[in-house]
mmCIF file with all atom_site columns, C-alpha atoms and ligand atoms in Angstrom:
data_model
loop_
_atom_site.group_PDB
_atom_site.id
_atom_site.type_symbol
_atom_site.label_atom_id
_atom_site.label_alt_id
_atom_site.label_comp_id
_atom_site.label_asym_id
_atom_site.label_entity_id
_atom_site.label_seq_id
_atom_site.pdbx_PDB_ins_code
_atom_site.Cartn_x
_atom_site.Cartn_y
_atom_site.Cartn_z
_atom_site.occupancy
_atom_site.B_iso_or_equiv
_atom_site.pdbx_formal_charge
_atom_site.auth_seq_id
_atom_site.auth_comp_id
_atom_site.auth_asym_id
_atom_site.auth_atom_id
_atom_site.pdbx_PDB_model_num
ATOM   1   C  CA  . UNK E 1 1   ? -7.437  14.354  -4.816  1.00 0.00 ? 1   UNK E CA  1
ATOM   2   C  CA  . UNK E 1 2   ? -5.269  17.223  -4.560  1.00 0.00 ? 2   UNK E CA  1
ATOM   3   C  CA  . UNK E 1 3   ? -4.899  17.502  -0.618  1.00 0.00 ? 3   UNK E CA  1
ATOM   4   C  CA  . UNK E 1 4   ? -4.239  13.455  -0.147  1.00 0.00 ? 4   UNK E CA  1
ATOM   5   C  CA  . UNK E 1 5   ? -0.662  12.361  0.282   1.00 0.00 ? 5   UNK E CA  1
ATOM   6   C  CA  . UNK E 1 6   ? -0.403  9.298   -1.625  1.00 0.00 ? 6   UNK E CA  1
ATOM   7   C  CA  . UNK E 1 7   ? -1.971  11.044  -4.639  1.00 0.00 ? 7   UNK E CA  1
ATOM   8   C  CA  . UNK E 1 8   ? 1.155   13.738  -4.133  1.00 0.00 ? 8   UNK E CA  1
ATOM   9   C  CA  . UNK E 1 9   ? 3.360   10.620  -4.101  1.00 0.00 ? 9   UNK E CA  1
ATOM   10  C  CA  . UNK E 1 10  ? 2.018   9.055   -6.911  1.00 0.00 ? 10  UNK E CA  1
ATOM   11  C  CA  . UNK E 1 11  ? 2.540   12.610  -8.589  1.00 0.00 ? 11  UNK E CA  1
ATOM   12  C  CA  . UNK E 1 12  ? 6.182   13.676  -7.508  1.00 0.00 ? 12  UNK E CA  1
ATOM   13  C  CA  . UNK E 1 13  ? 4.945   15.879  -5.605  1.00 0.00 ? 13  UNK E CA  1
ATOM   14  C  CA  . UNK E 1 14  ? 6.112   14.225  -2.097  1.00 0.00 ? 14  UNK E CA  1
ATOM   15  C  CA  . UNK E 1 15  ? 9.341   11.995  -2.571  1.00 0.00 ? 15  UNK E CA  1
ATOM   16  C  CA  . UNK E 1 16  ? 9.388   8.481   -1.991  1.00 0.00 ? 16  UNK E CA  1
ATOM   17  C  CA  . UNK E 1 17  ? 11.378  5.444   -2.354  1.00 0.00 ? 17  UNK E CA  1
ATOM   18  C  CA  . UNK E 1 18  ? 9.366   3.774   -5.179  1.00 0.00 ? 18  UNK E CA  1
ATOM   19  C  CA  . UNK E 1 19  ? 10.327  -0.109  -5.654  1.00 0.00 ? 19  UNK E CA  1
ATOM   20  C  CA  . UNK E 1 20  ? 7.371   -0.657  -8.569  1.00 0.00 ? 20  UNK E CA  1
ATOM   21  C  CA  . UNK E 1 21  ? 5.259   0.965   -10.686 1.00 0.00 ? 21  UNK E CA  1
ATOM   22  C  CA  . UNK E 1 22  ? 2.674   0.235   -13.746 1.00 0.00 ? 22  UNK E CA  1
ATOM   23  C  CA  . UNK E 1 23  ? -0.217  1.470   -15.777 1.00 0.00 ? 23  UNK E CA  1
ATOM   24  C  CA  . UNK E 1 24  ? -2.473  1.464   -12.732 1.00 0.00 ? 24  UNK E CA  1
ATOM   25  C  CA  . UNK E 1 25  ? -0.471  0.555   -9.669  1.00 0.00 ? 25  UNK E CA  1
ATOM   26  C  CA  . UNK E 1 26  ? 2.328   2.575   -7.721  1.00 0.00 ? 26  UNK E CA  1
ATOM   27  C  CA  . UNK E 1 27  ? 4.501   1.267   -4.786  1.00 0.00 ? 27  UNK E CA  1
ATOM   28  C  CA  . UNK E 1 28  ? 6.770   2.463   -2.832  1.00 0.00 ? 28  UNK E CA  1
ATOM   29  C  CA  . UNK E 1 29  ? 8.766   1.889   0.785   1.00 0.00 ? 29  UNK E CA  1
ATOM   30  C  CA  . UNK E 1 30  ? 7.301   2.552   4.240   1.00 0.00 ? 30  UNK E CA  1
ATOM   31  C  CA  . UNK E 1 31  ? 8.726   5.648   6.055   1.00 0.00 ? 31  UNK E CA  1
ATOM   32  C  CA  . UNK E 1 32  ? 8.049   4.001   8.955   1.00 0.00 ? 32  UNK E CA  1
ATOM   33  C  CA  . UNK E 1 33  ? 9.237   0.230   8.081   1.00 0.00 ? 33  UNK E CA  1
ATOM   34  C  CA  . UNK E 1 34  ? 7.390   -2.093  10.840  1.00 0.00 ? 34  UNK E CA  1
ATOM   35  C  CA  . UNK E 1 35  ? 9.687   -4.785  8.954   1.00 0.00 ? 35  UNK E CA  1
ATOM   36  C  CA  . UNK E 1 36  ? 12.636  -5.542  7.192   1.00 0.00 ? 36  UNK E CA  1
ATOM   37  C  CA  . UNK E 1 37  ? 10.503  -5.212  4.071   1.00 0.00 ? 37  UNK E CA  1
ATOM   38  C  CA  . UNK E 1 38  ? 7.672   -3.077  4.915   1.00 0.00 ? 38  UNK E CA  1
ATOM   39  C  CA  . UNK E 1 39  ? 5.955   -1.638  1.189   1.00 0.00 ? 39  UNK E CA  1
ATOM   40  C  CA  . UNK E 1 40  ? 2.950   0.009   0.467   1.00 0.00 ? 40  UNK E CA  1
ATOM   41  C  CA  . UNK E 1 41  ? 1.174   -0.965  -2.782  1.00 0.00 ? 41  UNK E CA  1
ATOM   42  C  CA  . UNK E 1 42  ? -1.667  1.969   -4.112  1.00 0.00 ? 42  UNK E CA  1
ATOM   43  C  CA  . UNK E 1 43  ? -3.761  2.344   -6.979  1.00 0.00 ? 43  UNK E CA  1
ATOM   44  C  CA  . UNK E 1 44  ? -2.523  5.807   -8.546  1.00 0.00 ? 44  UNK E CA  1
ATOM   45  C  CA  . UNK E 1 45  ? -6.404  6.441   -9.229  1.00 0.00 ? 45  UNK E CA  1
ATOM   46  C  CA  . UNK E 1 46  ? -7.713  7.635   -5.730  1.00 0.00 ? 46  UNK E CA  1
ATOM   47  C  CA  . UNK E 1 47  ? -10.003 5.282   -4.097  1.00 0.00 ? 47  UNK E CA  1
ATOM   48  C  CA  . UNK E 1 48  ? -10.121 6.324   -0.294  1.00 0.00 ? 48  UNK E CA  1
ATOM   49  C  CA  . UNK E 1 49  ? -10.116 2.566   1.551   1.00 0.00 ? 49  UNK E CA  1
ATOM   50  C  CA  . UNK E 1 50  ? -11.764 -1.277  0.897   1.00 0.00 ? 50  UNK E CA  1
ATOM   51  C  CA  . UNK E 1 51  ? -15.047 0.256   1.976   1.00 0.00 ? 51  UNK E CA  1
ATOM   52  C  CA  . UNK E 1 52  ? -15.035 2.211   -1.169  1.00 0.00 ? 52  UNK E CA  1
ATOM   53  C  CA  . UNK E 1 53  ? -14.156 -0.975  -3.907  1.00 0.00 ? 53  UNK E CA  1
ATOM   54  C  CA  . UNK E 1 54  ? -16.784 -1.120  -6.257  1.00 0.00 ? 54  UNK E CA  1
ATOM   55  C  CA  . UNK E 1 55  ? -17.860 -3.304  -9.443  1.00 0.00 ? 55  UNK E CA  1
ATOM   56  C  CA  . UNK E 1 56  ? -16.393 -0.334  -11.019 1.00 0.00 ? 56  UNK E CA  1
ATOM   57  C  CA  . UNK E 1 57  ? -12.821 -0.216  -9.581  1.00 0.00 ? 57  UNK E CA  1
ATOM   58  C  CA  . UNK E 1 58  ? -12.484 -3.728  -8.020  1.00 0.00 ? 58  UNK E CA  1
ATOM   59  C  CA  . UNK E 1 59  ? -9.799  -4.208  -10.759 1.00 0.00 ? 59  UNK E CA  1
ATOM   60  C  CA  . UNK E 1 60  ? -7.464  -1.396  -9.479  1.00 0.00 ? 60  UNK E CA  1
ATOM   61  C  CA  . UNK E 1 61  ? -7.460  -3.330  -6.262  1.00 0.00 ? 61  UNK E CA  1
ATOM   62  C  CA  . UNK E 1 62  ? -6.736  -6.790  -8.314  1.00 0.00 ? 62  UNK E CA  1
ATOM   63  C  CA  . UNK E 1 63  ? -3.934  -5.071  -10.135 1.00 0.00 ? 63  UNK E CA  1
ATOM   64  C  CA  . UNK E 1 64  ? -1.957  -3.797  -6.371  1.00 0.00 ? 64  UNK E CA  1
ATOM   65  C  CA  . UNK E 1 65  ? -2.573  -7.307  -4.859  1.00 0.00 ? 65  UNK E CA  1
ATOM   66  C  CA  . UNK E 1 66  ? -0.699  -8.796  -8.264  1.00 0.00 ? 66  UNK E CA  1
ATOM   67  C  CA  . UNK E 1 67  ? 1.717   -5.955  -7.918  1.00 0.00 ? 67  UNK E CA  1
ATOM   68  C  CA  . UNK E 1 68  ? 2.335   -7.433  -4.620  1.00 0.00 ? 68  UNK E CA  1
ATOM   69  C  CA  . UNK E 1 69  ? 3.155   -10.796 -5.209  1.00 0.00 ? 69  UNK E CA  1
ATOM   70  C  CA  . UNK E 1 70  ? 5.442   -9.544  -8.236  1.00 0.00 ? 70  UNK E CA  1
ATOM   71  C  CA  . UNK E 1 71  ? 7.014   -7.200  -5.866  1.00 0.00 ? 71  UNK E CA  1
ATOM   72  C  CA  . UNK E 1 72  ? 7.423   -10.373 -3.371  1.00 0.00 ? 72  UNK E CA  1
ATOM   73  C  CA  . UNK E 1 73  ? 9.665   -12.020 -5.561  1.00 0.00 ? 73  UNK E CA  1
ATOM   74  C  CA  . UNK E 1 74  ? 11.468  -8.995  -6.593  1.00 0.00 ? 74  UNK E CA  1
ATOM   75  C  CA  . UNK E 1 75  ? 12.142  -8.386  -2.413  1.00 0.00 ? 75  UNK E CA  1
ATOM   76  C  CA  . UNK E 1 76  ? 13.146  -12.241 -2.340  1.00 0.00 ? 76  UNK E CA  1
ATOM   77  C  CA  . UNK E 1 77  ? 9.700   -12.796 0.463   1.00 0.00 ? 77  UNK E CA  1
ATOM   78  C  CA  . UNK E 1 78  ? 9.652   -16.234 -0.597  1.00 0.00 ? 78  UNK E CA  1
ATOM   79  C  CA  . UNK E 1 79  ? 9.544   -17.686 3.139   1.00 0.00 ? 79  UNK E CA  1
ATOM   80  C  CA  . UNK E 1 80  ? 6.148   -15.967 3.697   1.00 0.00 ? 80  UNK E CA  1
ATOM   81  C  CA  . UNK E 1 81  ? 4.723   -12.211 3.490   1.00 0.00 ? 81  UNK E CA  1
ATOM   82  C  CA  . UNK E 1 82  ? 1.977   -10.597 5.293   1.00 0.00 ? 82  UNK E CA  1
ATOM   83  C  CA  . UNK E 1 83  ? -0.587  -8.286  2.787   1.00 0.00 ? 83  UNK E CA  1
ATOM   84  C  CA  . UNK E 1 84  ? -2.329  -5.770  5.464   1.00 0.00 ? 84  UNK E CA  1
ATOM   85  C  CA  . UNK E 1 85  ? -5.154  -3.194  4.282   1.00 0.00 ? 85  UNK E CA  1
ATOM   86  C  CA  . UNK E 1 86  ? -6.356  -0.991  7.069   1.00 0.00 ? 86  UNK E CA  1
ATOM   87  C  CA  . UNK E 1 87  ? -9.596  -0.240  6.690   1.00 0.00 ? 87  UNK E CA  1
ATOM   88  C  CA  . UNK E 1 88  ? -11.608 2.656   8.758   1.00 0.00 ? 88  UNK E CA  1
ATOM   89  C  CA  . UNK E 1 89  ? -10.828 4.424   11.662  1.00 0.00 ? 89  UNK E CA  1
ATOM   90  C  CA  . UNK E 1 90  ? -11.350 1.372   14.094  1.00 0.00 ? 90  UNK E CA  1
ATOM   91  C  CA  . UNK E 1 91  ? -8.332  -0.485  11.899  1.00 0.00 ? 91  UNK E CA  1
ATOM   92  C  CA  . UNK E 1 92  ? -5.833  2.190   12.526  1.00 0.00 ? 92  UNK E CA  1
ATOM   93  C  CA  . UNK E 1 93  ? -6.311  3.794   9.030   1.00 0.00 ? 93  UNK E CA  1
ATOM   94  C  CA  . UNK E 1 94  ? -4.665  7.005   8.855   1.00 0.00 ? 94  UNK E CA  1
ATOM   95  C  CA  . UNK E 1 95  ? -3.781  7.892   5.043   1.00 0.00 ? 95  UNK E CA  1
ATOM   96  C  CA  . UNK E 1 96  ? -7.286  7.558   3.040   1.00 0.00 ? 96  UNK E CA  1
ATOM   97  C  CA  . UNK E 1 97  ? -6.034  6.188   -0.266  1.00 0.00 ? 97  UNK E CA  1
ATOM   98  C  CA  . UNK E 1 98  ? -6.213  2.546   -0.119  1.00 0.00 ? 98  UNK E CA  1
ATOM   99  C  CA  . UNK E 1 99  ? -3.129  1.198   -0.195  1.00 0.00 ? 99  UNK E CA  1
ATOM   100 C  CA  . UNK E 1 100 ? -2.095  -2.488  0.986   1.00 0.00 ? 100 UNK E CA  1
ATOM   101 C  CA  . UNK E 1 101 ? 1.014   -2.811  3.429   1.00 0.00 ? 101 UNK E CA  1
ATOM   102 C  CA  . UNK E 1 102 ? 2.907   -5.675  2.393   1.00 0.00 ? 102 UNK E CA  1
ATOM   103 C  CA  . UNK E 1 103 ? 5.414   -6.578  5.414   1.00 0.00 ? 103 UNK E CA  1
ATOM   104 C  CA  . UNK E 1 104 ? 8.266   -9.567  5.295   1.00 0.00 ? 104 UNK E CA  1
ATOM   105 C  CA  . UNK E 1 105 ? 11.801  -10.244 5.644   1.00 0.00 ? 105 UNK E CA  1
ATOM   106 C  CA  . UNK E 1 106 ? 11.251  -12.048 9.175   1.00 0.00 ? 106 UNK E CA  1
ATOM   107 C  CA  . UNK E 1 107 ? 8.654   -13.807 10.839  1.00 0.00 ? 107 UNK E CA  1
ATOM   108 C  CA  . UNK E 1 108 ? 6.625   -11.564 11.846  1.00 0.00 ? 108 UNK E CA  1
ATOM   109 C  CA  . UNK E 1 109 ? 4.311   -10.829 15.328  1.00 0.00 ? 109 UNK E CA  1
ATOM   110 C  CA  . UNK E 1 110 ? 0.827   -11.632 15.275  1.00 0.00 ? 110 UNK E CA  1
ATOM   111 C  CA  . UNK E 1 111 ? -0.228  -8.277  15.350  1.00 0.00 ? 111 UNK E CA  1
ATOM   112 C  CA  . UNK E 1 112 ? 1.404   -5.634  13.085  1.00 0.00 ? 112 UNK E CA  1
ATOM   113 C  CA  . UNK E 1 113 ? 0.360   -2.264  11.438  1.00 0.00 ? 113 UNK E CA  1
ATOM   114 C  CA  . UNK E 1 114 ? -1.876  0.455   12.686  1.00 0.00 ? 114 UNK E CA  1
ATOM   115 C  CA  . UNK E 1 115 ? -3.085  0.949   16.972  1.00 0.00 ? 115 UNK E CA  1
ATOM   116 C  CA  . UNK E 1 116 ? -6.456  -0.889  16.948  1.00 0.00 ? 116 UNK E CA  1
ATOM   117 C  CA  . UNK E 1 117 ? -7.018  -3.638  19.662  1.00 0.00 ? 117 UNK E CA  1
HETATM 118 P  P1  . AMP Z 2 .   ? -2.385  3.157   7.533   1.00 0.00 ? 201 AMP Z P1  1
HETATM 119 O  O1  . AMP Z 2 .   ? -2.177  3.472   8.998   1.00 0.00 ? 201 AMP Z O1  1
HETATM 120 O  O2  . AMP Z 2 .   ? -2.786  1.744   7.266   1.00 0.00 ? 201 AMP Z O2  1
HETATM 121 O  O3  . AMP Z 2 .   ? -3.320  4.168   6.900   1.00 0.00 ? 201 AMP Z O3  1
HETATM 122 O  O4  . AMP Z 2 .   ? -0.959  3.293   6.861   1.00 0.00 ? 201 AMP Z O4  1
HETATM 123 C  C1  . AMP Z 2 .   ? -0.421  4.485   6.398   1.00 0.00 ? 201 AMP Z C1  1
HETATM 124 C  C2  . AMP Z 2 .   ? 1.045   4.245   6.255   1.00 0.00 ? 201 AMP Z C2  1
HETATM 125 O  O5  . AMP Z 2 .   ? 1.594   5.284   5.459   1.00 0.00 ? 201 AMP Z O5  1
HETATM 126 C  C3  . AMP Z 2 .   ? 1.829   4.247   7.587   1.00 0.00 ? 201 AMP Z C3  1
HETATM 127 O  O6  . AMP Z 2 .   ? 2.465   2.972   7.754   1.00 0.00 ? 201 AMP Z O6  1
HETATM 128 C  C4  . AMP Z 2 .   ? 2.831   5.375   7.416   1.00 0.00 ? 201 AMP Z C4  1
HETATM 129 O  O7  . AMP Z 2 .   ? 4.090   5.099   7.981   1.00 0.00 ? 201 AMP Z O7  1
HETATM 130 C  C5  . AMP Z 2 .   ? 2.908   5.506   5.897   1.00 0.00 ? 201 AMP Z C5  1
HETATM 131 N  N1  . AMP Z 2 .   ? 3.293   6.814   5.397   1.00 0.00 ? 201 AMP Z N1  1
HETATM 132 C  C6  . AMP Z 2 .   ? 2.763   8.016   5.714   1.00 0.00 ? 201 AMP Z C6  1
HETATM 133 N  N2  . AMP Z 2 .   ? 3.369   9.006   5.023   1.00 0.00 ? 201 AMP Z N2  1
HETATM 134 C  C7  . AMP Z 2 .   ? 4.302   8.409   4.242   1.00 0.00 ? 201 AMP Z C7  1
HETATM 135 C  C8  . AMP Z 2 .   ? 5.257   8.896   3.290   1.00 0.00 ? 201 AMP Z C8  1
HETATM 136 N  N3  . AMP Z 2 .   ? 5.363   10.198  2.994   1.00 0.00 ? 201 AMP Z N3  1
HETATM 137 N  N4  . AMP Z 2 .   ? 6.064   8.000   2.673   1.00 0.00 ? 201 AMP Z N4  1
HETATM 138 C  C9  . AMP Z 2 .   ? 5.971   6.679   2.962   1.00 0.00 ? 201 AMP Z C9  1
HETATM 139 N  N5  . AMP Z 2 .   ? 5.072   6.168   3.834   1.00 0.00 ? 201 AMP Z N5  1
HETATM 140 C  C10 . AMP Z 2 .   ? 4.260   7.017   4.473   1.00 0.00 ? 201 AMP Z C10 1
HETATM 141 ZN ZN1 . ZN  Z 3 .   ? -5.158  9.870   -3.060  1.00 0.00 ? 202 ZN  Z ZN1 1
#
């Protein structure tokens, strides 16, 4: 999608401090770290959020969540991690390209990522 910003990531069109990538999966650090190790994990095909997972792409979203654990090892999160997808407006969503926060490095608050209540 050519005006979404994770698709420009994925691209090289925005910057970003990439920690993984593979055939179907792209990751890369949190501009806005809300933990030591704060890392979103996104399908480089565009799928907007969870609501949108299908028979057809369920495997893109299989593929980020074992990114993540990979990743998790890499980023030495073997005390515990926390794997966050926002979906929808009432979860605090604000980018529409499904991507899954993954957040460690300290134990973190019951509540983290995005405004909802
Ligand atoms: P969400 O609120 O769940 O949709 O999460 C979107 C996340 O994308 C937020 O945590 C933002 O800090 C993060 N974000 C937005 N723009 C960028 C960017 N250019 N590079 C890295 N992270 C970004
Ligand atoms: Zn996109």
């Amino acid at each position: 999608m050519s005006d979404c910003i994770f698709c420009k990531i994925i691209n090289g069109e925005i910057p970003s401090d990439k920690v993984y990538e593979d055939e179907h999966v792209y990751a890369f650090r949190d501009i806005e770290p809300q933990a030591p190790v704060h890392i979103l994990v996104v399908p480089k095909e565009h799928v907007a959020s969870v609501a949108d997972i299908s028979a057809e792409n369920s495997h893109l979203a299989a593929k980020c969540l074992e990114a993540a654990a990979k990743i998790a090892r890499t980023e030495n999160l073997s005390s515990g991690y926390r794997v966050i997808a926002n979906t929808g407006r009432d979860a605090g969503q604000t980018v529409f390209h499904l991507h899954f926060h993954l957040l460690g490095g300290a134990e973190l608050p019951a509540m983290i990522v995005g405004d909802a209540v």
